[in-house]
Amino acid sequence: MPLKDSYLLPAAADMHVHLRNAPGPIAELVTPTIRKAGIDTVFVMPNLAPRPVITVDEALEYKKALEAYDPNVNYLMSLYLHESITPEEIRKAKKAGIAGVKAYPRGATTNSQWGVISFDPFHAVLSAMEEEGLVLNLHGEMPSSATDNITVMNAESKFLPTLTSLHSKYPKLKIVLEHCTTADAVAAVRACGPNVVATITAHHLSLLVDDWSANVHHYCKPSAKSPEDRRALLQALVTSNGKFFLGTDSAPHDISSKKGKGNTAAGVFTQPYALGYVLTALEEGIARGDVKKEEVTEEVLAGFFSEFGRKFYEVAPAEKKILVKRGGAVVEESLKTDKVEIVPYRAGEKIWSVEWQ
């Protein structure tokens, strides 16, 4: 086998999750799956509907609702960058322990209709974030536009000048380019200073655009890309040095939103098996020659899964360990209650298991 049969690692931190409205049937179903994956810390996205999380009070109320489902998870909360946010709210957020502010280009993805058209009006807010050490989390895509020749395939690359401009204008601002999917994005993040990092999802380490377009449960934004882009992501993982860490962008949708009438909802649900998906993708990458077996060490995995994200967000190192074992689990065909049904990524396949130590 390309990799070892098991790895003893620090508890993982997933720095990009969608748990949906809480209280709510999806949150009730998926929140308890976080620790099943060997994860004890998550950065929670604020793009709820019908109203995103805009104020500190809303974020703290949301956190309390999630803690009712599983109090043993450390929920790092975020605000949605919205025209109503003020520098005073940013300072209040820092004091309250809010971890970041998420910026969505308007129209680029799920529940982004309240998002950013230009960052210019947010100068005072971004300056306050820079002063307070609050993280700016970027959904790094431009909205599709026939006029500007922007599609899902180049939307991320078209956004990268915005990333470099923000870094230049606010050099002390901590920035995360979320769920990067392209070789261009990897290069851009590496070219920035130490305050700019990126998350990589589990599914983008294995999917290609053909897979993405063929299966509704693979459909997500940003889209999967080319073999060269996937190779760049795998190489970024094994040579991260703190620049890249896990952010699954696990995005649960009821099966009716995936297979019902109208447009398919964007999102891949990976939460319960996140680490196993990454290890499987690494093995597949080794088989293709995208990465080398000797590059996948316990040190590399501990950094990507746990240590790098915690350090960037100034979260204490994991206290507990997990044992990840080859082939010890099978991905469920679906997770369901009498209210919702969610189909996970690679349903029915054998996957690495996780045991808390």
Short mmCIF file of C-alpha atoms in Angstrom, two decimals:
data_model
loop_
_atom_site.label_atom_id
_atom_site.label_comp_id
_atom_site.label_asym_id
_atom_site.label_seq_id
_atom_site.Cartn_x
_atom_site.Cartn_y
_atom_site.Cartn_z
CA MET A 1 0.00 0.00 0.00
CA PRO A 2 1.27 3.54 -0.73
CA LEU A 3 0.71 4.81 2.82
CA LYS A 4 1.03 3.34 6.29
CA ASP A 5 -1.92 1.41 7.69
CA SER A 6 -2.45 3.90 10.51
CA TYR A 7 -1.39 7.31 11.79
CA LEU A 8 -1.47 8.68 15.33
CA LEU A 9 -2.25 12.39 14.99
CA PRO A 10 -3.41 15.36 17.04
CA ALA A 11 -7.16 15.99 16.92
CA ALA A 12 -7.97 17.78 13.69
CA ALA A 13 -9.22 21.32 13.10
CA ASP A 14 -11.51 21.98 10.14
CA MET A 15 -11.25 25.65 9.32
CA HIS A 16 -14.20 25.90 6.93
CA VAL A 17 -17.54 24.21 7.65
CA HIS A 18 -21.18 24.82 6.88
CA LEU A 19 -23.57 23.64 9.58
CA ARG A 20 -26.67 25.54 8.39
CA ASN A 21 -29.30 27.23 10.53
CA ALA A 22 -29.45 26.26 14.18
CA PRO A 23 -31.77 25.26 15.58
CA GLY A 24 -32.63 23.40 12.40
CA PRO A 25 -32.92 19.86 11.01
CA ILE A 26 -29.69 19.91 8.99
CA ALA A 27 -27.60 21.34 11.81
CA GLU A 28 -29.13 18.81 14.19
CA LEU A 29 -28.08 15.98 11.87
CA VAL A 30 -24.60 17.08 10.79
CA THR A 31 -23.16 18.84 13.85
CA PRO A 32 -22.69 15.56 15.77
CA THR A 33 -20.66 14.18 12.83
CA ILE A 34 -17.79 16.64 13.43
CA ARG A 35 -16.12 14.62 16.17
CA LYS A 36 -16.83 11.39 14.27
CA ALA A 37 -14.22 12.63 11.79
CA GLY A 38 -11.59 13.19 14.50
CA ILE A 39 -12.18 16.95 14.53
CA ASP A 40 -12.61 19.02 17.69
CA THR A 41 -12.37 22.57 16.31
CA VAL A 42 -14.28 24.11 13.40
CA PHE A 43 -14.49 27.53 11.77
CA VAL A 44 -18.20 28.04 11.07
CA MET A 45 -19.42 29.89 7.98
CA PRO A 46 -21.96 32.72 8.42
CA ASN A 47 -23.92 32.52 5.14
CA LEU A 48 -27.22 31.44 6.62
CA ALA A 49 -30.62 32.16 5.09
CA PRO A 50 -32.90 34.05 5.12
CA ARG A 51 -30.41 36.25 7.00
CA PRO A 52 -26.64 35.81 7.30
CA VAL A 53 -24.76 36.22 10.58
CA ILE A 54 -23.95 39.94 10.60
CA THR A 55 -23.75 40.96 14.26
CA VAL A 56 -21.74 39.67 17.20
CA ASP A 57 -24.93 38.91 19.11
CA GLU A 58 -26.19 36.77 16.22
CA ALA A 59 -22.89 34.87 16.06
CA LEU A 60 -22.94 34.14 19.79
CA GLU A 61 -26.56 33.01 19.61
CA TYR A 62 -25.68 30.72 16.70
CA LYS A 63 -22.75 29.28 18.65
CA LYS A 64 -24.98 28.56 21.63
CA ALA A 65 -27.42 26.69 19.38
CA LEU A 66 -24.60 24.57 17.92
CA GLU A 67 -23.25 23.80 21.38
CA ALA A 68 -26.66 22.36 22.25
CA TYR A 69 -26.06 19.72 19.56
CA ASP A 70 -22.48 18.96 20.63
CA PRO A 71 -20.82 20.90 23.45
CA ASN A 72 -17.49 19.09 22.95
CA VAL A 73 -16.60 20.98 19.77
CA ASN A 74 -14.76 24.31 19.74
CA TYR A 75 -16.83 26.46 17.38
CA LEU A 76 -14.89 29.39 15.92
CA MET A 77 -17.56 31.85 14.80
CA SER A 78 -17.53 34.35 11.96
CA LEU A 79 -19.42 37.36 10.67
CA TYR A 80 -20.63 37.98 7.12
CA LEU A 81 -19.00 41.04 5.55
CA HIS A 82 -22.04 43.23 4.98
CA GLU A 83 -22.55 46.90 4.34
CA SER A 84 -24.07 47.31 7.81
CA ILE A 85 -20.92 46.19 9.66
CA THR A 86 -19.00 48.99 11.38
CA PRO A 87 -15.49 49.28 12.88
CA GLU A 88 -17.18 49.32 16.29
CA GLU A 89 -18.76 45.93 15.57
CA ILE A 90 -15.33 44.62 14.56
CA ARG A 91 -13.85 45.69 17.88
CA LYS A 92 -16.79 44.13 19.69
CA ALA A 93 -16.24 40.93 17.69
CA LYS A 94 -12.62 40.71 18.73
CA LYS A 95 -13.52 41.11 22.41
CA ALA A 96 -16.24 38.45 22.06
CA GLY A 97 -13.85 35.90 20.54
CA ILE A 98 -15.21 35.98 16.99
CA ALA A 99 -12.51 34.47 14.79
CA GLY A 100 -13.07 36.04 11.37
CA VAL A 101 -15.18 37.93 8.86
CA LYS A 102 -16.16 36.17 5.65
CA ALA A 103 -16.32 38.09 2.38
CA TYR A 104 -18.47 36.73 -0.43
CA PRO A 105 -18.38 38.38 -3.85
CA ARG A 106 -22.02 39.08 -4.56
CA GLY A 107 -23.60 36.34 -6.66
CA ALA A 108 -20.60 33.99 -6.58
CA THR A 109 -22.01 31.16 -4.46
CA THR A 110 -24.71 30.00 -2.04
CA ASN A 111 -26.36 32.83 -0.09
CA SER A 112 -23.97 35.46 -1.46
CA GLN A 113 -26.70 37.85 -2.56
CA TRP A 114 -25.80 40.19 0.33
CA GLY A 115 -22.10 40.07 -0.51
CA VAL A 116 -19.37 42.40 -1.66
CA ILE A 117 -19.36 44.26 -4.98
CA SER A 118 -16.23 46.26 -4.15
CA PHE A 119 -13.94 46.29 -1.12
CA ASP A 120 -13.46 50.07 -1.34
CA PRO A 121 -16.46 50.93 0.89
CA PHE A 122 -15.07 48.62 3.59
CA HIS A 123 -11.79 50.47 4.15
CA ALA A 124 -12.61 51.48 7.73
CA VAL A 125 -13.81 47.97 8.57
CA LEU A 126 -10.75 46.29 7.05
CA SER A 127 -8.46 48.74 8.83
CA ALA A 128 -10.16 47.89 12.12
CA MET A 129 -9.73 44.18 11.38
CA GLU A 130 -6.06 44.76 10.67
CA GLU A 131 -5.66 46.61 13.97
CA GLU A 132 -7.56 44.02 15.98
CA GLY A 133 -6.00 40.95 14.36
CA LEU A 134 -9.34 39.65 13.07
CA VAL A 135 -9.07 37.32 10.06
CA LEU A 136 -10.54 38.18 6.65
CA ASN A 137 -11.86 35.02 4.99
CA LEU A 138 -12.23 35.31 1.23
CA HIS A 139 -14.45 33.31 -1.06
CA GLY A 140 -11.96 33.72 -3.86
CA GLU A 141 -14.07 33.83 -7.01
CA MET A 142 -15.47 36.49 -9.28
CA PRO A 143 -19.13 36.07 -10.22
CA SER A 144 -19.66 34.50 -13.63
CA SER A 145 -20.07 37.08 -16.38
CA ALA A 146 -20.44 36.56 -20.11
CA THR A 147 -19.47 40.19 -20.67
CA ASP A 148 -16.19 39.77 -18.78
CA ASN A 149 -15.59 36.19 -20.00
CA ILE A 150 -15.73 34.78 -16.48
CA THR A 151 -16.95 31.22 -15.91
CA VAL A 152 -16.57 28.74 -13.05
CA MET A 153 -13.32 27.55 -14.64
CA ASN A 154 -11.48 30.87 -14.41
CA ALA A 155 -13.46 32.66 -11.66
CA GLU A 156 -10.81 31.93 -9.03
CA SER A 157 -7.87 33.02 -11.17
CA LYS A 158 -9.74 36.22 -12.05
CA PHE A 159 -10.13 36.96 -8.33
CA LEU A 160 -6.43 36.66 -7.46
CA PRO A 161 -5.56 40.30 -8.31
CA THR A 162 -8.09 41.26 -5.63
CA LEU A 163 -6.26 39.06 -3.13
CA THR A 164 -2.88 40.60 -3.91
CA SER A 165 -4.36 44.11 -3.85
CA LEU A 166 -5.90 43.57 -0.40
CA HIS A 167 -2.62 42.15 0.90
CA SER A 168 -0.73 45.13 -0.47
CA LYS A 169 -3.16 47.68 0.95
CA TYR A 170 -3.50 45.97 4.35
CA PRO A 171 -0.17 44.16 4.85
CA LYS A 172 -0.83 43.28 8.50
CA LEU A 173 -4.33 41.94 7.83
CA LYS A 174 -4.58 38.18 8.28
CA ILE A 175 -6.22 36.72 5.16
CA VAL A 176 -7.42 33.23 4.29
CA LEU A 177 -8.09 32.40 0.66
CA GLU A 178 -10.78 29.80 1.21
CA HIS A 179 -11.05 26.47 -0.64
CA CYS A 180 -8.40 27.22 -3.29
CA THR A 181 -8.73 25.02 -6.36
CA THR A 182 -6.12 26.12 -8.89
CA ALA A 183 -2.37 26.12 -9.42
CA ASP A 184 -2.72 29.88 -9.90
CA ALA A 185 -4.18 30.27 -6.41
CA VAL A 186 -1.47 28.12 -4.83
CA ALA A 187 1.20 30.27 -6.48
CA ALA A 188 -0.51 33.51 -5.47
CA VAL A 189 -0.75 32.49 -1.82
CA ARG A 190 2.89 31.41 -1.76
CA ALA A 191 3.89 34.77 -3.25
CA CYS A 192 2.19 36.68 -0.43
CA GLY A 193 3.63 37.30 3.01
CA PRO A 194 3.06 35.14 6.10
CA ASN A 195 -0.27 36.79 6.88
CA VAL A 196 -1.86 35.19 3.80
CA VAL A 197 -2.74 31.49 3.86
CA ALA A 198 -5.29 29.20 2.21
CA THR A 199 -7.56 26.31 3.01
CA ILE A 200 -7.86 23.21 0.85
CA THR A 201 -10.92 20.97 0.86
CA ALA A 202 -10.99 17.19 0.94
CA HIS A 203 -13.02 16.84 -2.25
CA HIS A 204 -10.91 19.16 -4.42
CA LEU A 205 -7.94 16.88 -3.75
CA SER A 206 -9.64 14.14 -5.78
CA LEU A 207 -12.33 15.60 -8.03
CA LEU A 208 -11.79 16.85 -11.57
CA VAL A 209 -14.18 19.04 -13.52
CA ASP A 210 -15.56 16.00 -15.37
CA ASP A 211 -16.47 14.35 -12.04
CA TRP A 212 -17.88 17.64 -10.79
CA SER A 213 -20.23 17.99 -13.75
CA ALA A 214 -21.38 14.35 -13.83
CA ASN A 215 -22.75 13.89 -10.31
CA VAL A 216 -25.06 16.26 -8.41
CA HIS A 217 -23.39 15.25 -5.14
CA HIS A 218 -20.05 16.47 -6.54
CA TYR A 219 -21.43 19.83 -7.63
CA CYS A 220 -19.90 22.67 -5.63
CA LYS A 221 -18.48 26.16 -5.85
CA PRO A 222 -15.71 26.72 -6.54
CA SER A 223 -15.78 24.01 -9.19
CA ALA A 224 -13.26 21.22 -9.48
CA LYS A 225 -10.65 21.99 -12.11
CA SER A 226 -7.96 20.24 -14.20
CA PRO A 227 -5.48 17.44 -13.43
CA GLU A 228 -2.73 20.08 -13.22
CA ASP A 229 -4.71 22.06 -10.66
CA ARG A 230 -5.43 18.97 -8.57
CA ARG A 231 -1.74 18.09 -8.63
CA ALA A 232 -0.87 21.59 -7.40
CA LEU A 233 -3.27 21.20 -4.46
CA LEU A 234 -1.77 17.85 -3.46
CA GLN A 235 1.73 19.28 -3.70
CA ALA A 236 0.65 22.30 -1.64
CA LEU A 237 -0.57 19.94 1.07
CA VAL A 238 2.70 18.02 1.39
CA THR A 239 4.88 21.15 1.16
CA SER A 240 2.59 23.47 3.12
CA ASN A 241 4.95 24.82 5.79
CA GLY A 242 1.89 26.47 7.33
CA LYS A 243 0.64 28.15 4.15
CA PHE A 244 -2.13 25.61 3.50
CA PHE A 245 -4.36 23.71 5.91
CA LEU A 246 -7.63 21.80 6.07
CA GLY A 247 -10.89 23.63 5.44
CA THR A 248 -13.35 21.07 4.10
CA ASP A 249 -16.08 23.47 2.97
CA SER A 250 -18.37 20.58 3.90
CA ALA A 251 -21.74 21.84 2.71
CA PRO A 252 -24.79 19.71 3.50
CA HIS A 253 -27.96 19.97 1.45
CA ASP A 254 -31.13 17.94 1.66
CA ILE A 255 -31.38 15.52 -1.25
CA SER A 256 -34.37 17.46 -2.58
CA SER A 257 -32.06 20.45 -3.15
CA LYS A 258 -29.64 18.25 -5.02
CA LYS A 259 -32.08 16.26 -7.15
CA GLY A 260 -35.25 18.31 -7.08
CA LYS A 261 -36.59 20.75 -9.63
CA GLY A 262 -34.57 23.80 -10.57
CA ASN A 263 -30.86 24.44 -10.14
CA THR A 264 -28.79 22.02 -8.13
CA ALA A 265 -27.56 23.34 -4.78
CA ALA A 266 -23.77 23.82 -4.64
CA GLY A 267 -21.98 21.86 -1.95
CA VAL A 268 -20.26 18.55 -1.18
CA PHE A 269 -20.90 16.95 2.21
CA THR A 270 -17.64 15.55 3.62
CA GLN A 271 -17.85 16.25 7.36
CA PRO A 272 -18.02 12.73 8.86
CA TYR A 273 -15.13 11.29 6.84
CA ALA A 274 -12.99 14.34 6.10
CA LEU A 275 -9.58 12.95 7.08
CA GLY A 276 -10.21 9.68 5.29
CA TYR A 277 -11.07 11.50 2.08
CA VAL A 278 -7.77 13.39 2.25
CA LEU A 279 -5.72 10.25 2.89
CA THR A 280 -7.50 8.45 0.05
CA ALA A 281 -6.78 11.38 -2.27
CA LEU A 282 -3.10 11.29 -1.26
CA GLU A 283 -2.90 7.58 -2.05
CA GLU A 284 -4.53 8.17 -5.42
CA GLY A 285 -2.11 11.03 -6.03
CA ILE A 286 0.87 8.84 -5.21
CA ALA A 287 -0.39 6.22 -7.66
CA ARG A 288 -0.57 8.87 -10.40
CA GLY A 289 2.81 10.35 -9.54
CA ASP A 290 1.35 13.68 -8.35
CA VAL A 291 3.12 13.38 -4.98
CA LYS A 292 5.75 11.04 -3.56
CA LYS A 293 5.08 8.52 -0.81
CA GLU A 294 7.97 9.79 1.29
CA GLU A 295 6.42 13.28 1.28
CA VAL A 296 3.40 12.07 3.25
CA THR A 297 4.69 11.90 6.82
CA GLU A 298 2.96 12.08 10.19
CA GLU A 299 4.50 15.53 10.60
CA VAL A 300 2.98 16.71 7.31
CA LEU A 301 -0.44 15.26 8.16
CA ALA A 302 -0.39 16.69 11.70
CA GLY A 303 0.40 20.13 10.29
CA PHE A 304 -2.24 20.11 7.56
CA PHE A 305 -4.99 18.52 9.64
CA SER A 306 -4.41 20.32 12.92
CA GLU A 307 -1.37 22.41 13.76
CA PHE A 308 -1.19 24.98 10.94
CA GLY A 309 -4.82 26.09 11.17
CA ARG A 310 -4.73 26.35 14.96
CA LYS A 311 -1.56 28.41 14.86
CA PHE A 312 -2.95 30.86 12.30
CA TYR A 313 -6.15 31.37 14.29
CA GLU A 314 -4.21 31.48 17.57
CA VAL A 315 -6.03 28.43 18.94
CA ALA A 316 -4.30 26.22 21.52
CA PRO A 317 -2.73 22.98 20.24
CA ALA A 318 -4.90 19.87 20.38
CA GLU A 319 -4.89 18.10 23.72
CA LYS A 320 -6.19 14.77 22.45
CA LYS A 321 -4.93 12.32 19.83
CA ILE A 322 -6.74 10.36 17.15
CA LEU A 323 -5.81 7.11 15.43
CA VAL A 324 -6.63 7.06 11.72
CA LYS A 325 -6.75 3.52 10.28
CA ARG A 326 -6.94 2.30 6.71
CA GLY A 327 -10.21 0.76 5.52
CA GLY A 328 -11.83 0.73 8.91
CA ALA A 329 -15.10 2.32 7.82
CA VAL A 330 -17.56 2.51 4.95
CA VAL A 331 -19.10 5.81 3.89
CA GLU A 332 -22.83 5.75 4.56
CA GLU A 333 -25.16 5.82 1.58
CA SER A 334 -26.95 8.72 3.25
CA LEU A 335 -27.57 10.35 6.61
CA LYS A 336 -31.22 10.95 7.29
CA THR A 337 -33.95 11.73 9.74
CA ASP A 338 -37.67 12.02 9.16
CA LYS A 339 -37.00 15.63 8.01
CA VAL A 340 -33.85 15.56 5.86
CA GLU A 341 -31.60 13.22 3.89
CA ILE A 342 -28.00 14.12 3.01
CA VAL A 343 -25.78 12.09 0.70
CA PRO A 344 -22.07 12.18 1.62
CA TYR A 345 -19.16 12.29 -0.79
CA ARG A 346 -18.04 8.87 -2.11
CA ALA A 347 -21.08 7.16 -0.60
CA GLY A 348 -20.69 3.40 -0.17
CA GLU A 349 -16.89 3.38 -0.51
CA LYS A 350 -14.41 2.00 2.01
CA ILE A 351 -12.69 4.78 3.93
CA TRP A 352 -10.19 5.34 6.70
CA SER A 353 -11.67 5.14 10.20
CA VAL A 354 -10.95 7.43 13.14
CA GLU A 355 -10.64 6.42 16.80
CA TRP A 356 -10.28 8.91 19.63
CA GLN A 357 -7.42 8.00 21.96
#
